[in-house]
Amino acid sequence: MTVLVLAHFVVALCAAPLIRRAGPRGFLVLALPPAAALAWALCQWGAVTGGGARTESWTWIEAYDVHVAFRLDALALLMVLLAAGVGALVLLYCVRYFAPGTRQLGSFGGNLLGFAGAMLGLVLADDLMILYLFWELTTVLSFLLIGYNSEKRASRRSALQALTVTSVGGLAMFVGLLMLGHAAGTYRISRILETPPAASDTLSAALVLILVGALAKSAIWPLSMWLPNAMAAPTPVSAYLHAAAMVKAGVYLIARLAPAFADVTPWRPLLLTLGTATMLLGGWRALRLNDLKLVLAYGTVSQLGFLVVLAGDGTYNTGLAAAAMILGHALFKAPLFLVTGIVDHAAGTRDLRRLSGVGRALPWVCGVAVVAASSMIALVPLLGFVAKEAAFEALLHGTVAERWVLALIVVGSALTTAYTLRFLWGAFARKPGLDDTTVHRVGPAFLAPPALLSLGCLLLGPGVGWAAPLFEAYAAQYTAPAHPYHLALWHGFGAALWLSALAWAGGVALFLGRDGVVRLGRRLAWPKADEAFGRTVLGLERSALQVTGSVQKGSLPVYVATLLGVVLAGLLAVLVTDRPWGHAPAPRAWDTPWQAAVGALTCACALMCLAVQRRMKAAVFAGLTGYGTALLYVVQGAPDLALTQFGVETVSTVVLVLVMRRLPVNFGEAVRSWRRTAAMLLAFGSAAAIACAVWLAASARTAGPAGAAMTEETAHHGLKDVVATILVDFRAWDTMGESAVLAVAVLGVTSLLYVHRRQGPTPGRPGAPPALPGGVTAWSLASRAIRVPDAYTQTAPERSWLTAGDTLAPEHRSVVLEVIARLVFHPILMLSVYLLLCAENLPGGGFVGGLVAGVALMIRYLAGGRHELDAAAPVHPGFFTGLGLALSTGVALLGLADGTVLHAWTWHGHLPLIGDWHMGTAILFDLGVYLLVLGAVLDVIRALGSKIDQHTEHRAGLALAGDGAEGAR
């Protein structure tokens, strides 16, 4: 089973090059995985219909009892036959449906085959989490398939609507699945059904949430608006997803859980009510539409309501009827969609008002449609008749509520007959006053897939005894009555047959009076659900804009004050209500006098930030507070944290200074005294509350510290640096995630800083400064002032200490700083490598090593400018960031082989002058972090340093250009 599911996705990945080379004929290859799944399922027929089941399982998340588990039983086999059989025929249908050269056909084929694989995994899943994984995968792939014609606004809107409705329902279902798994003590579906949890409010809430997802997926009212709009997708998508596969997922989930939970409140009343309402509303809506696909779409909504009633009723006979109707619905609705595609392909329209005489021009197509439609309205001797007779008989002998439901279903069946006749009349009949529609010939290969499906309706009616063991194997999960119903083509002239005859007669009457029905339907039309959905989305968007506009004022002090105010209010509320200080020991002021001294100096620097008027002084004092914190780490005996704090504070201070070059020297905003007082009170109050909360949290610890176990484990492996080991082994996945967040944040921020100045204007291009008399431009004047050499990356003159030092104007150069940069650059880089390699046994690591290397590049930039930085680091920062992230991620993924990262692989040896050495994959992981941090720092320097310099040079050039123009005059 696992191999079959994976085969779909593997072949789907090859769909684009395959179809690019072979054209639509590539769909023949894409049809092989579902065809293989169909053949495999048929081989399991005997074992499954005998009451057995085939299972596969391997552990995924052992701590949470989550397994990649698959199970093939009667219901799963039925759904596999539908997903694989109809999927293979639809892929074969695509060979003739699409013309050679159709754009994006490869991605369409891959998505369609991927959906078939996701649907196969969904119906085979025997774990709630695996089921949800494939459930959401079908949602995403259906979004891509519905929005295939992305250049059309209707397709994009329909795809987004389907994604919104089904994904929101899926999220609700996910919460319900978690609650159900917690209540049952396991996430294995088969175990939950064998020993379901006792009825409770929690279980009822979980089932309601699960049903929300199932009803959204199966387009049950009031969540049915997305399915008709999804008809914007190509016909193969409509035939497969919206007739045979995706919309059956919700019905499948209901049928899967019904044997265990049908008697739990409010399962049965909810499903019977919504299912019946959906059947009536969908059928009534289909009577006044003119697009053949929309007629079938609303008919599908109606039939899905009927299926939900049968699957959710939770009895032996209705379960038997539901299984038969699930198969029957796929066999008659999928060919009708495919026939609609053929008619559209041959006639160029699906509007039944413009079609006339198509039945005579395409008699075989008409015959296939008549057979499928006859099964949909349950005519003898087709499978639809057998299934509907079973449904009527089951509800007829049920409770009083079920009989009321039966009466409404008879009305819905009359509507089904009426819109089916309307479909056949609109697609194939010759209409008075309308010329016959010109159609082109339809080949047998194009007609073969719908013909085979219609043939199944025709053969399985008289031959229902062949398929009955499968249906009965599913129904056996329910308590069988004394006289269970047996599927057969003919049960005599009973009440069920007369109810069917009544539904046929009512449907024929509605069809004959179709003009009056259309006028009445338009007069009694309710507001469209699609319009209600649009208004809801628009209202949410407007509300979000208003809330954002009122909250996001663009004032950093307001944001900080809001954050601190919320923290202060929350902490005070907890402290006042819980009063946790009663059992806390008296706090210690300090462990050593050095802590008190460093803390006092740090607080003094923080307070001095409030008194200065120059921004640069404030930046320096803010940096000193960070260094004071690092000194506290040193005093406390945490060298790793101290190194990291020193590196982060150095980089942050330099970056802050670079930013302040574009800001006024002094704080120019006049702050009123009451605002200053309020800010000080908020700041001191928040600091005191946070300090109190930290003290109380540390005092309330009841369990032993986790550090002892980690220290012991680290020593067991012969290592000494516990902090580095935690980051690259015990919590390597957390470190990898944090590294990814750092990379995304840095790249995002630096990309937004100068998004409009990524490439400045050059002479001769639009936006370039005009040339002055004599061919002099602002750029030439700027380059003269800045004195950029032609090849600054070559060997510098002997008198220059830096490679590009002479690119700076004399008044901007500092020989002392250049000498210092020349002397310390390489030692700092060596120190960064040392910190990286010694992290297993000494303070250091990839993060602090990358910061130290970034400090070396900062020194080169501060001494020689942006050209010096380009000479020192000619590689793009994104290369370091991407390489580091790829390296750390790759090592972490390889570590899954034996469940660890640090000692998954180890190398050791002996080198002259160095001695014995050993290296584990932790070093490679840390090297990835080193490169990522180095790339991030380099990107920040270039964005806030080089880009600002470039902009300043541009403005200087414009100023010189103005002076030159004035002189020329």
PDB file of C-alpha atoms in Angstrom, residues 2 48 51 95 273 276 348 369 390 427 447 458 477 575 610 634 644 682 710 783 816 821 828 870 928:
ATOM      1  CA  THR A   2       2.784   2.397   0.863  1.00  0.00           C
ATOM      2  CA  VAL A  48     -11.643  -8.328   2.161  1.00  0.00           C
ATOM      3  CA  GLY A  51     -14.235 -10.036   6.502  1.00  0.00           C
ATOM      4  CA  VAL A  95      -5.364  12.241 -23.857  1.00  0.00           C
ATOM      5  CA  THR A 273     -31.276  17.414   8.842  1.00  0.00           C
ATOM      6  CA  THR A 276     -32.012  16.314   3.574  1.00  0.00           C
ATOM      7  CA  GLY A 348     -18.078  24.636 -28.533  1.00  0.00           C
ATOM      8  CA  ALA A 369     -25.414   9.787 -21.362  1.00  0.00           C
ATOM      9  CA  ALA A 390     -32.350  -0.311  -0.724  1.00  0.00           C
ATOM     10  CA  ALA A 427     -27.784  18.522 -24.297  1.00  0.00           C
ATOM     11  CA  LEU A 447     -15.820   8.225 -25.675  1.00  0.00           C
ATOM     12  CA  LEU A 458     -25.719  -1.301 -16.696  1.00  0.00           C
ATOM     13  CA  GLN A 477     -19.888  -3.375  11.291  1.00  0.00           C
ATOM     14  CA  LEU A 575       0.152  38.174  40.903  1.00  0.00           C
ATOM     15  CA  LEU A 610      17.276  58.837  29.293  1.00  0.00           C
ATOM     16  CA  VAL A 634      31.034  35.964  32.971  1.00  0.00           C
ATOM     17  CA  THR A 644      27.352  35.141  22.346  1.00  0.00           C
ATOM     18  CA  LEU A 682       5.458  52.000  32.538  1.00  0.00           C
ATOM     19  CA  MET A 710      22.270  16.731  30.005  1.00  0.00           C
ATOM     20  CA  SER A 783      33.289  59.315  -9.417  1.00  0.00           C
ATOM     21  CA  VAL A 816      45.353  54.332  12.131  1.00  0.00           C
ATOM     22  CA  ALA A 821      42.055  46.641  10.266  1.00  0.00           C
ATOM     23  CA  ILE A 828      39.869  37.635  14.046  1.00  0.00           C
ATOM     24  CA  ASP A 870      33.379  44.029  -1.617  1.00  0.00           C
ATOM     25  CA  GLY A 928      26.158  25.480   8.660  1.00  0.00           C
TER      26      GLY A 928
END
